[in-house]
XYZ file of C-alpha atoms in Angstrom:
670
model
C 142.051 143.394 38.732
C 141.412 142.888 35.024
C 142.003 139.849 32.848
C 143.585 140.355 29.438
C 144.662 138.322 26.423
C 148.406 137.716 26.452
C 149.335 136.997 22.862
C 152.488 136.587 20.805
C 151.781 139.926 19.185
C 151.930 141.523 22.610
C 155.624 140.683 22.745
C 156.542 142.736 19.689
C 157.369 146.364 20.521
C 160.155 148.842 19.922
C 161.251 152.424 19.281
C 163.347 154.299 16.214
C 167.025 155.339 15.669
C 169.438 156.812 13.202
C 170.868 153.954 11.166
C 174.564 153.464 10.540
C 175.432 157.119 10.879
C 173.092 158.011 7.993
C 169.646 158.779 9.470
C 166.526 157.924 7.562
C 164.166 160.786 6.892
C 161.417 161.159 9.474
C 158.106 159.954 8.102
C 155.813 162.990 8.165
C 152.596 162.483 6.221
C 150.087 165.271 5.583
C 146.627 164.544 6.867
C 144.022 163.190 4.491
C 140.580 164.762 4.629
C 138.087 162.276 3.194
C 136.108 160.862 6.118
C 135.304 157.156 6.096
C 133.216 154.686 8.093
C 134.669 153.331 11.315
C 137.578 151.021 10.393
C 138.063 147.667 12.080
C 140.240 148.984 14.891
C 142.168 147.018 17.495
C 143.352 149.962 19.647
C 142.019 153.420 20.369
C 143.123 156.370 22.534
C 142.098 159.992 22.930
C 143.601 163.317 24.002
C 140.131 164.684 24.769
C 139.453 166.177 21.350
C 140.836 163.698 18.818
C 140.403 159.933 18.900
C 143.195 157.895 17.298
C 142.801 154.256 16.303
C 144.983 151.493 14.872
C 143.680 148.672 12.690
C 144.952 145.110 12.303
C 147.366 146.141 9.526
C 148.979 148.720 11.805
C 147.441 151.677 9.955
C 146.711 154.740 12.070
C 143.383 156.597 11.834
C 141.999 159.725 13.511
C 138.602 161.233 14.205
C 137.600 164.673 15.456
C 134.035 163.439 15.809
C 134.468 161.441 19.026
C 135.042 158.327 16.925
C 131.536 158.327 15.477
C 130.901 156.307 12.336
C 131.751 158.212 9.162
C 134.220 160.585 10.818
C 137.429 158.530 10.529
C 140.392 159.708 8.443
C 143.338 157.582 7.274
C 146.585 159.243 8.423
C 148.562 157.526 5.661
C 151.004 156.015 8.177
C 151.173 152.355 9.144
C 153.420 150.335 11.444
C 152.961 147.404 9.156
C 155.797 145.110 10.220
C 153.724 143.444 12.911
C 150.910 145.896 13.451
C 150.373 148.195 16.422
C 150.782 146.662 19.870
C 149.754 149.637 22.003
C 148.417 153.129 21.518
C 148.364 155.898 24.140
C 148.201 159.662 24.665
C 151.050 160.633 26.988
C 149.728 164.078 27.874
C 151.894 165.657 25.183
C 151.623 163.346 22.195
C 150.216 160.094 20.884
C 152.568 157.110 20.771
C 151.790 153.922 18.838
C 154.227 151.090 19.428
C 155.102 148.093 17.295
C 157.866 145.582 16.682
C 161.176 147.490 16.678
C 159.474 150.851 16.161
C 157.027 153.469 17.316
C 155.142 156.343 15.716
C 154.481 159.612 17.516
C 152.218 162.541 16.783
C 151.354 165.781 18.547
C 147.841 165.843 17.104
C 147.140 162.251 16.021
C 147.124 163.273 12.354
C 150.727 163.814 11.266
C 153.114 161.113 12.445
C 156.863 160.590 12.753
C 158.212 157.028 12.834
C 161.258 156.097 14.886
C 163.081 152.792 15.387
C 164.626 151.546 18.607
C 165.275 148.203 20.266
C 166.857 148.286 23.689
C 169.634 146.114 22.301
C 169.902 143.462 25.000
C 169.125 140.877 22.331
C 172.359 141.742 20.513
C 174.829 138.867 20.775
C 178.289 139.912 19.512
C 179.049 136.270 18.772
C 175.857 135.634 16.783
C 174.993 138.754 14.797
C 173.228 136.819 12.027
C 172.859 133.105 11.264
C 174.605 131.321 8.416
C 171.218 130.269 6.998
C 170.117 133.886 6.740
C 173.439 135.196 5.456
C 174.458 132.614 2.859
C 171.401 132.111 0.673
C 170.777 132.865 -2.968
C 167.340 133.661 -4.301
C 166.175 135.137 -0.989
C 164.580 138.055 -2.889
C 163.652 138.426 -6.543
C 164.831 141.442 -8.528
C 161.258 142.750 -8.435
C 161.086 142.372 -4.654
C 164.409 144.161 -4.267
C 163.187 146.983 -6.503
C 159.951 147.308 -4.497
C 161.948 147.447 -1.265
C 164.304 150.133 -2.590
C 161.351 152.156 -3.885
C 159.722 151.974 -0.442
C 162.794 153.532 1.185
C 163.064 156.561 -1.112
C 160.078 158.848 -0.675
C 161.340 161.746 -2.819
C 164.712 161.812 -4.561
C 165.969 165.396 -4.896
C 166.245 167.028 -8.288
C 169.532 166.501 -10.150
C 170.378 163.419 -8.061
C 170.063 159.708 -8.839
C 168.993 157.625 -5.854
C 169.659 153.927 -5.413
C 166.190 152.853 -6.572
C 166.786 154.586 -9.937
C 170.508 153.870 -10.334
C 171.724 151.997 -13.438
C 175.176 150.868 -14.506
C 176.720 148.820 -17.305
C 178.005 145.549 -15.889
C 180.501 143.141 -17.421
C 180.948 139.382 -17.510
C 182.813 137.572 -14.766
C 183.994 133.983 -15.002
C 183.076 131.282 -12.527
C 185.514 131.017 -9.594
C 185.843 128.968 -6.437
C 183.808 131.679 -4.686
C 181.110 132.736 -7.159
C 179.275 131.432 -10.196
C 179.669 133.204 -13.544
C 178.103 136.647 -13.914
C 176.602 137.715 -17.244
C 176.949 141.481 -17.617
C 174.595 143.737 -19.518
C 174.039 147.396 -20.310
C 171.957 149.661 -18.043
C 171.527 147.134 -15.266
C 169.541 148.531 -12.323
C 170.794 148.430 -8.752
C 168.062 145.899 -7.933
C 169.173 143.650 -10.808
C 172.821 143.926 -9.752
C 171.951 143.000 -6.165
C 169.863 140.037 -7.332
C 172.467 138.745 -9.797
C 175.342 139.096 -7.309
C 173.280 137.260 -4.693
C 172.594 134.478 -7.184
C 176.212 134.277 -8.323
C 177.910 134.363 -4.929
C 175.294 132.863 -2.598
C 175.048 135.847 -0.247
C 171.519 136.965 0.638
C 170.214 140.089 -1.085
C 169.047 141.311 2.318
C 172.629 141.198 3.574
C 173.876 143.212 0.605
C 171.101 145.792 1.069
C 171.954 146.204 4.748
C 175.646 146.495 3.860
C 174.865 149.379 1.474
C 173.032 151.231 4.233
C 175.537 150.418 6.961
C 178.480 151.659 4.911
C 177.164 154.569 2.838
C 173.491 155.063 3.737
C 172.597 154.491 0.080
C 169.294 152.698 0.632
C 167.578 155.758 2.088
C 169.728 158.631 0.840
C 167.711 161.163 -1.203
C 170.671 163.208 -2.519
C 173.618 160.796 -2.832
C 176.849 162.027 -4.397
C 178.668 159.841 -6.892
C 181.356 158.920 -4.368
C 178.783 157.022 -2.316
C 178.222 154.689 -5.260
C 181.978 154.423 -5.867
C 182.447 153.199 -2.265
C 179.004 151.603 -1.935
C 179.875 148.652 0.314
C 183.118 150.007 1.771
C 185.081 147.245 0.052
C 188.866 147.905 0.038
C 188.287 150.977 2.209
C 190.226 150.322 5.436
C 189.794 152.588 8.442
C 193.483 153.409 8.511
C 194.183 154.076 4.794
C 192.578 155.543 1.645
C 190.226 153.382 -0.441
C 191.720 151.378 -3.302
C 190.310 153.057 -6.440
C 190.636 149.828 -8.453
C 187.458 148.640 -6.739
C 185.393 151.799 -7.205
C 181.954 151.560 -8.790
C 178.648 150.197 -7.514
C 178.761 146.871 -9.365
C 182.412 146.408 -8.468
C 181.726 147.117 -4.806
C 178.700 144.835 -4.441
C 180.280 141.911 -6.288
C 183.625 142.089 -4.492
C 182.008 142.423 -1.075
C 179.877 139.308 -1.669
C 182.868 137.405 -3.021
C 184.952 138.453 -0.033
C 182.392 137.144 2.459
C 182.679 133.761 0.726
C 186.482 134.011 0.806
C 186.508 134.507 4.580
C 185.360 130.887 4.961
C 188.586 129.571 3.362
C 186.748 127.259 0.916
C 188.585 124.270 -0.584
C 191.044 125.376 -3.231
C 191.933 128.613 -1.449
C 194.549 129.251 1.199
C 193.601 129.156 4.882
C 194.346 132.819 5.393
C 191.375 133.961 7.491
C 191.908 132.174 10.776
C 192.014 134.806 13.516
C 188.232 134.676 14.178
C 187.727 130.882 14.375
C 184.123 129.739 14.632
C 183.314 128.126 17.962
C 186.257 129.670 19.792
C 186.819 132.852 21.747
C 188.652 135.745 20.106
C 189.578 139.182 21.369
C 187.768 141.710 19.186
C 188.818 145.343 19.251
C 186.362 148.089 20.130
C 187.882 150.746 17.920
C 190.628 151.283 15.316
C 192.726 152.756 18.131
C 194.307 149.758 19.831
C 194.506 151.686 23.095
C 190.708 151.470 23.409
C 190.958 147.775 24.248
C 189.170 144.569 23.297
C 186.403 142.276 24.455
C 186.371 138.459 24.363
C 183.803 137.175 21.856
C 182.932 133.533 21.186
C 182.045 133.590 17.500
C 179.263 131.109 16.843
C 178.997 130.986 13.058
C 180.788 131.843 9.814
C 178.472 134.753 8.980
C 179.394 136.550 12.203
C 183.079 135.798 11.680
C 182.792 137.302 8.196
C 181.277 140.495 9.568
C 184.259 140.865 11.926
C 186.757 140.238 9.131
C 184.963 142.926 7.114
C 184.521 145.379 10.022
C 186.877 144.199 12.803
C 185.238 145.943 15.752
C 182.584 145.038 18.307
C 180.434 147.707 19.985
C 181.571 148.475 23.524
C 179.219 148.878 26.482
C 178.546 152.623 25.953
C 177.627 151.956 22.316
C 175.090 149.320 23.384
C 173.836 151.178 26.471
C 172.871 154.083 24.214
C 171.731 152.112 21.203
C 169.905 155.051 19.625
C 172.903 157.378 19.674
C 176.621 157.468 20.239
C 178.706 155.927 22.982
C 182.140 157.241 23.900
C 185.388 157.959 22.086
C 186.168 154.229 21.916
C 182.795 153.168 20.505
C 182.302 151.706 17.032
C 178.940 151.091 15.444
C 179.266 149.107 12.199
C 178.331 145.640 13.412
C 175.803 147.040 15.872
C 174.127 148.891 13.019
C 174.199 145.834 10.738
C 172.340 143.843 13.408
C 169.815 146.598 14.022
C 169.126 147.237 10.340
C 168.801 143.583 9.421
C 166.383 142.830 12.244
C 164.273 145.920 11.616
C 164.017 145.469 7.865
C 164.132 141.733 7.306
C 163.578 139.684 10.462
C 159.912 139.928 11.509
C 160.014 136.725 13.548
C 162.655 137.887 15.998
C 161.049 139.311 19.147
C 162.612 142.042 21.243
C 159.500 142.975 23.220
C 160.182 146.568 24.256
C 157.475 148.245 26.353
C 157.310 151.919 27.325
C 155.624 153.876 30.095
C 156.194 157.213 31.825
C 158.115 157.812 35.030
C 158.587 161.276 36.583
C 158.120 163.062 33.241
C 160.564 160.730 31.521
C 160.172 157.611 29.423
C 160.888 154.207 30.908
C 161.351 151.152 28.707
C 161.807 147.461 29.426
C 162.758 144.747 26.960
C 161.549 141.166 26.972
C 164.461 140.016 29.118
C 163.739 142.589 31.831
C 166.410 145.202 31.094
C 165.266 148.735 31.940
C 166.303 151.956 30.205
C 165.312 155.551 30.804
C 165.174 158.587 28.519
C 164.262 162.222 28.967
C 163.864 162.881 25.243
C 163.087 159.524 23.594
C 166.362 159.659 21.652
C 169.157 158.813 24.092
C 168.558 155.886 26.431
C 170.559 154.829 29.478
C 170.390 151.536 31.360
C 168.849 151.783 34.818
C 168.729 148.150 35.945
C 167.145 144.802 35.332
C 164.107 142.956 36.646
C 165.280 139.635 38.165
C 163.871 136.200 37.377
C 162.595 137.063 33.907
C 163.882 136.455 30.412
C 164.499 133.438 28.224
C 161.204 131.618 27.758
C 159.634 133.670 30.543
C 159.797 137.048 28.838
C 158.080 140.281 29.757
C 154.554 140.427 28.333
C 152.987 143.511 29.975
C 154.464 146.595 31.592
C 152.760 149.433 33.442
C 151.267 150.323 36.806
C 149.019 148.531 39.263
C 145.917 150.145 40.744
C 148.124 151.012 43.735
C 150.516 152.984 41.517
C 153.429 150.557 41.648
C 155.433 149.774 38.521
C 154.724 146.182 37.540
C 155.344 143.549 34.892
C 153.566 140.371 33.858
C 155.560 137.601 32.169
C 154.567 135.143 29.479
C 154.203 132.344 32.041
C 152.018 134.335 34.382
C 154.600 135.566 36.904
C 154.127 139.138 38.124
C 156.552 141.504 39.864
C 156.183 145.040 41.192
C 158.449 147.711 42.653
C 158.490 151.143 44.251
C 162.081 152.100 43.419
C 163.060 149.979 40.353
C 165.746 148.307 42.476
C 163.827 145.844 44.638
C 161.288 143.820 42.664
C 158.853 141.716 44.674
C 156.712 138.842 43.430
C 153.058 139.784 43.049
C 150.483 137.068 43.604
C 147.888 136.773 40.873
C 145.100 134.282 40.335
C 145.934 131.417 37.987
C 143.405 128.896 36.686
C 142.927 126.694 33.649
C 139.904 125.789 31.578
C 139.511 122.618 29.474
C 138.463 123.186 25.871
C 137.628 120.722 23.128
C 138.779 121.285 19.541
C 138.010 119.371 16.370
C 140.550 119.240 13.538
C 139.493 118.217 10.041
C 142.042 116.409 7.879
C 141.776 115.519 4.186
C 143.805 112.409 3.403
C 146.633 113.082 0.937
C 148.922 110.791 -1.007
C 151.374 109.114 1.368
C 149.248 109.640 4.496
C 148.925 106.879 7.070
C 146.694 106.801 10.122
C 149.795 106.474 12.279
C 151.313 109.629 10.762
C 148.035 111.572 11.045
C 147.581 110.513 14.667
C 151.200 111.328 15.495
C 150.957 114.809 13.977
C 147.876 115.558 16.043
C 149.173 114.067 19.290
C 146.514 111.354 19.632
C 146.592 107.589 19.425
C 145.848 105.562 16.303
C 142.903 103.917 18.075
C 141.400 107.354 18.741
C 141.442 108.231 15.033
C 140.144 104.776 14.051
C 137.266 104.897 16.553
C 136.216 108.494 15.888
C 136.092 107.970 12.119
C 134.708 104.390 12.126
C 137.681 103.148 10.132
C 137.723 99.432 9.325
C 140.164 97.196 11.163
C 143.260 98.978 12.422
C 142.835 101.894 10.044
C 145.290 100.605 7.463
C 142.854 101.369 4.642
C 142.226 105.049 4.065
C 141.769 106.707 0.695
C 143.036 109.939 -0.821
C 140.442 112.687 -0.377
C 138.799 111.010 2.616
C 137.733 113.464 5.329
C 138.818 112.595 8.882
C 138.118 114.376 12.155
C 140.367 114.403 15.206
C 138.876 115.595 18.487
C 141.243 116.781 21.215
C 140.823 118.292 24.649
C 143.383 120.828 25.830
C 143.928 123.001 28.881
C 143.876 126.776 28.389
C 145.645 128.524 31.308
C 144.364 131.850 32.639
C 146.201 134.556 34.572
C 144.801 137.700 36.158
C 146.797 140.707 34.972
C 147.819 143.302 37.582
C 148.387 145.980 34.912
C 145.854 148.816 34.822
C 144.563 150.285 31.555
C 146.084 153.597 30.502
C 143.914 156.637 31.212
C 143.797 157.614 27.526
C 142.382 154.271 26.437
C 139.086 154.248 24.532
C 137.162 150.979 24.567
C 136.318 149.528 21.178
C 132.781 148.815 22.313
C 132.156 152.553 22.770
C 133.111 153.010 19.094
C 130.635 150.373 17.971
C 133.347 147.805 17.247
C 132.904 144.205 18.277
C 135.665 143.593 20.814
C 136.814 139.995 20.534
C 139.267 140.073 23.419
C 139.111 137.005 25.574
C 139.127 137.374 29.343
C 142.100 135.096 29.762
C 145.828 135.394 29.416
C 147.315 132.413 27.606
C 150.650 130.817 28.421
C 152.091 131.773 25.041
C 155.728 131.410 26.013
C 158.545 130.771 23.584
C 162.270 130.283 23.780
C 162.702 132.953 21.174
C 161.700 134.056 20.668
C 164.286 155.383 10.733
C 163.948 158.885 11.128
C 165.903 162.023 11.343
C 163.876 163.676 14.053
C 165.522 165.798 16.682
C 162.385 166.752 18.568
C 162.136 165.861 22.247
C 160.180 162.865 23.443
C 159.427 164.010 26.926
C 156.096 162.248 27.048
C 155.312 158.575 27.187
C 152.816 156.232 28.652
C 151.720 152.864 29.769
C 151.981 150.382 26.919
C 148.937 148.447 28.068
C 145.761 150.078 26.894
C 143.074 147.711 28.151
C 139.901 148.479 30.091
C 137.646 146.029 31.927
C 137.207 142.386 31.017
C 133.887 143.334 29.410
C 135.227 146.346 27.524
C 138.849 145.487 26.867
C 140.676 146.057 23.618
C 143.407 143.873 22.227
C 146.905 144.544 23.473
C 148.360 143.170 20.264
C 148.056 143.714 16.552
C 145.563 140.873 16.623
C 143.661 139.201 19.422
C 145.056 135.676 19.457
C 143.135 132.764 20.812
C 144.996 131.033 23.646
C 147.215 128.156 22.628
C 145.717 124.711 23.063
C 147.912 122.668 25.423
C 147.756 118.910 25.686
C 149.852 115.867 26.460
C 150.501 113.827 23.364
C 152.886 111.672 21.417
C 155.460 113.759 19.568
C 157.546 112.584 16.647
C 161.187 111.817 17.348
C 163.097 113.074 14.319
C 166.530 111.949 13.177
C 168.647 113.811 10.574
C 170.477 111.442 8.244
C 174.280 111.633 8.398
C 177.026 110.332 6.143
C 177.257 106.532 6.267
C 173.715 105.986 7.599
C 171.426 103.256 6.318
C 167.818 102.556 7.268
C 168.899 99.295 8.910
C 171.395 101.101 11.155
C 168.896 103.830 12.033
C 166.177 101.255 12.761
C 168.530 99.330 15.062
C 169.577 102.521 16.862
C 165.966 103.500 17.619
C 164.654 99.991 18.296
C 162.294 99.950 15.334
C 162.105 98.259 11.932
C 162.923 99.271 8.386
C 159.301 98.754 7.344
C 158.091 101.052 10.152
C 160.532 103.756 9.056
C 159.460 103.290 5.444
C 155.754 103.687 6.277
C 156.217 106.604 8.680
C 158.327 108.568 6.196
C 156.722 107.478 2.900
C 160.022 106.100 1.588
C 159.703 104.419 -1.800
C 163.193 102.906 -1.962
C 164.496 101.672 1.401
C 168.002 101.555 -0.042
C 168.030 105.280 -0.829
C 168.213 108.009 1.812
C 170.150 111.280 1.590
C 172.351 113.214 3.988
C 170.272 115.855 5.783
C 166.984 114.005 5.281
C 164.687 114.238 8.334
C 163.207 110.887 9.376
C 160.487 110.175 11.911
C 162.006 107.356 13.987
C 159.456 107.059 16.788
C 157.542 109.140 19.266
C 157.530 110.089 22.905
C 155.026 111.727 25.233
C 155.389 115.453 25.837
C 153.376 118.621 26.250
C 152.286 120.008 22.905
C 150.872 123.420 22.026
C 148.635 124.217 19.085
C 147.466 127.385 17.327
C 143.802 127.485 16.335
C 143.569 128.591 12.696
C 141.545 131.733 12.022
C 140.440 133.298 8.736
C 143.408 134.612 6.756
C 146.019 132.553 8.610
C 148.999 131.210 6.699
C 151.951 129.143 7.854
C 154.215 132.210 7.741
C 151.690 134.383 9.608
C 151.267 131.781 12.360
C 155.065 131.572 12.685
C 155.190 135.342 13.046
C 152.333 135.539 15.544
C 153.553 132.654 17.685
C 157.224 133.686 17.505
C 158.573 130.478 16.021
C 160.271 129.905 12.703
C 158.418 128.673 9.637
C 160.879 125.794 9.574
C 159.789 124.754 13.076
C 156.107 124.757 12.123
C 156.754 122.700 8.994
C 158.832 120.232 11.020
C 156.059 119.861 13.629
C 153.296 119.593 10.993
C 154.667 117.376 8.269
C 151.463 117.609 6.210
C 151.930 121.358 5.747
C 153.899 123.321 3.206
C 154.694 127.035 3.256
C 151.811 127.798 0.882
C 149.310 125.328 2.357
C 145.700 126.502 2.643
C 144.635 126.220 6.280
C 141.135 125.321 7.357
C 139.566 127.684 9.865
C 139.263 125.938 13.239
C 142.004 123.388 12.573
C 145.003 123.146 14.875
C 148.608 123.836 13.858
C 151.253 122.674 16.292
C 153.732 125.416 17.256
C 155.579 123.849 20.220
């Protein structure tokens, strides 16, 4: 039995697909030849002659010198979304897995990238949230241009690709749906996307995905003019010719964004779009042919309703069972492809946790919720069952074989199951312990801080902060810039993993790399939590590439320290609603106006705004903290710990998105 780190990064895997009917070009990069010193690798595997490694940025390296220092070559390929989570040699090829994608190579030098989630996370009633869909300023024009440039490797001669496209735009007046648009000559596609997003309040990411979903424009290297004329598919019904009045790239992007706003029936417009009501169940067709049937869908937000008004079909079971290919004659793919594209390109915090191993010369995959799929070629996948008693906050964390050769999984909460036939899964007893650890957080007093607020954020009592820092009296007098320390003791749980290391694994220690893997598996649970390549994927392998507890390599893009768990006082937060006053809120939560004023740094007790978040008290609950390491940011911690940035900011009121974090301090994540 071997003990491994179970980190948030370990829950981020996947594999690659053709997008929206317009496949992205396979990423084949010629080998570089300048040898370099040993990079700071986090995974390594060998086929017997070539050693392949992956660094913390997800970049893939190779060495024909047994991994000796000075023999490493940069392949030029990186799975940079969340880094590499596992790396193996299947017997036929190397496979490096990551969030929503994998890279494969016959020799470890030239790689092809493919995308593929199993798709169980797809919710037909919640394809994308309103917050993600309806936002202006989500990307700058420069960021959009950089993204478009990254998707076009080589535009063919005599063609204009999206990243180089320009068009004269014209002024549009302000309407109930969009702000005014100021046209100009030779406006780039990136500028048009940015300005439409700003004018109509639809995220640039949504418009980019729409362009790919409808016409494949984002990645097309030889697009004909008609693709730009019909760029977003606006006024192009499935059962009739397109309306030429709306042809043209600018026309298409603007009218599509405006139409998504119109679907919400804003004040001043007629209530025309009512057949997909939010919060209620509607029958959504599977295909333009009515004979194909419908499925009942409870639509949970306006953004999802808008997608169905725009493309009125939901993917049927065959379309979802074979997410990387086609379903049957009644399958449609538009909204499935929108979801897949958006999550692959723009949603790094969503976790699908797909793990792959081999089974009788085929590939076997499992997603975080325990759904199993099998493939003989790595392109077409079919469902083969589900592991019971997993999913939700107890997602799959490791997948492979035990030392007895039985297929097994380990979950985020330390439950293990194994099977001989993939039908009957039995619980597997593993050793579980916990170790107390003490952590010290340093806090610099800022304007508006109170000892009560500092203590509450850190889950300790006011008296603890007062005593530890020798504060006078009850701690009412602290000064801006004063350095405080908060000492906490938490329990770090440990689980013994039943998953054996893959036979191709190379220990980092043997390559002269300091292996920082801990010998524990942390309870890092959470409620959440493109290539045209027709070659066969007949090989595969165990996604866990660890060795012994003394020579184990990380099974994530970064070795995370276990979360610090402790019982503490958590803030109770109230969101101000219309008609609220501080007196009413204080009465409701059995507190006083002065206490609310001090806890929330309110200057005028007669002025609060709708939507304002107020700390109205505290209650005792289990809290979990991330220990800050060098290079950590609020957004990176959110990504690693599989929570939203908004959640972290709400739990750590002293932080902002761009806050500098002190190494060794604790950031609450649950």
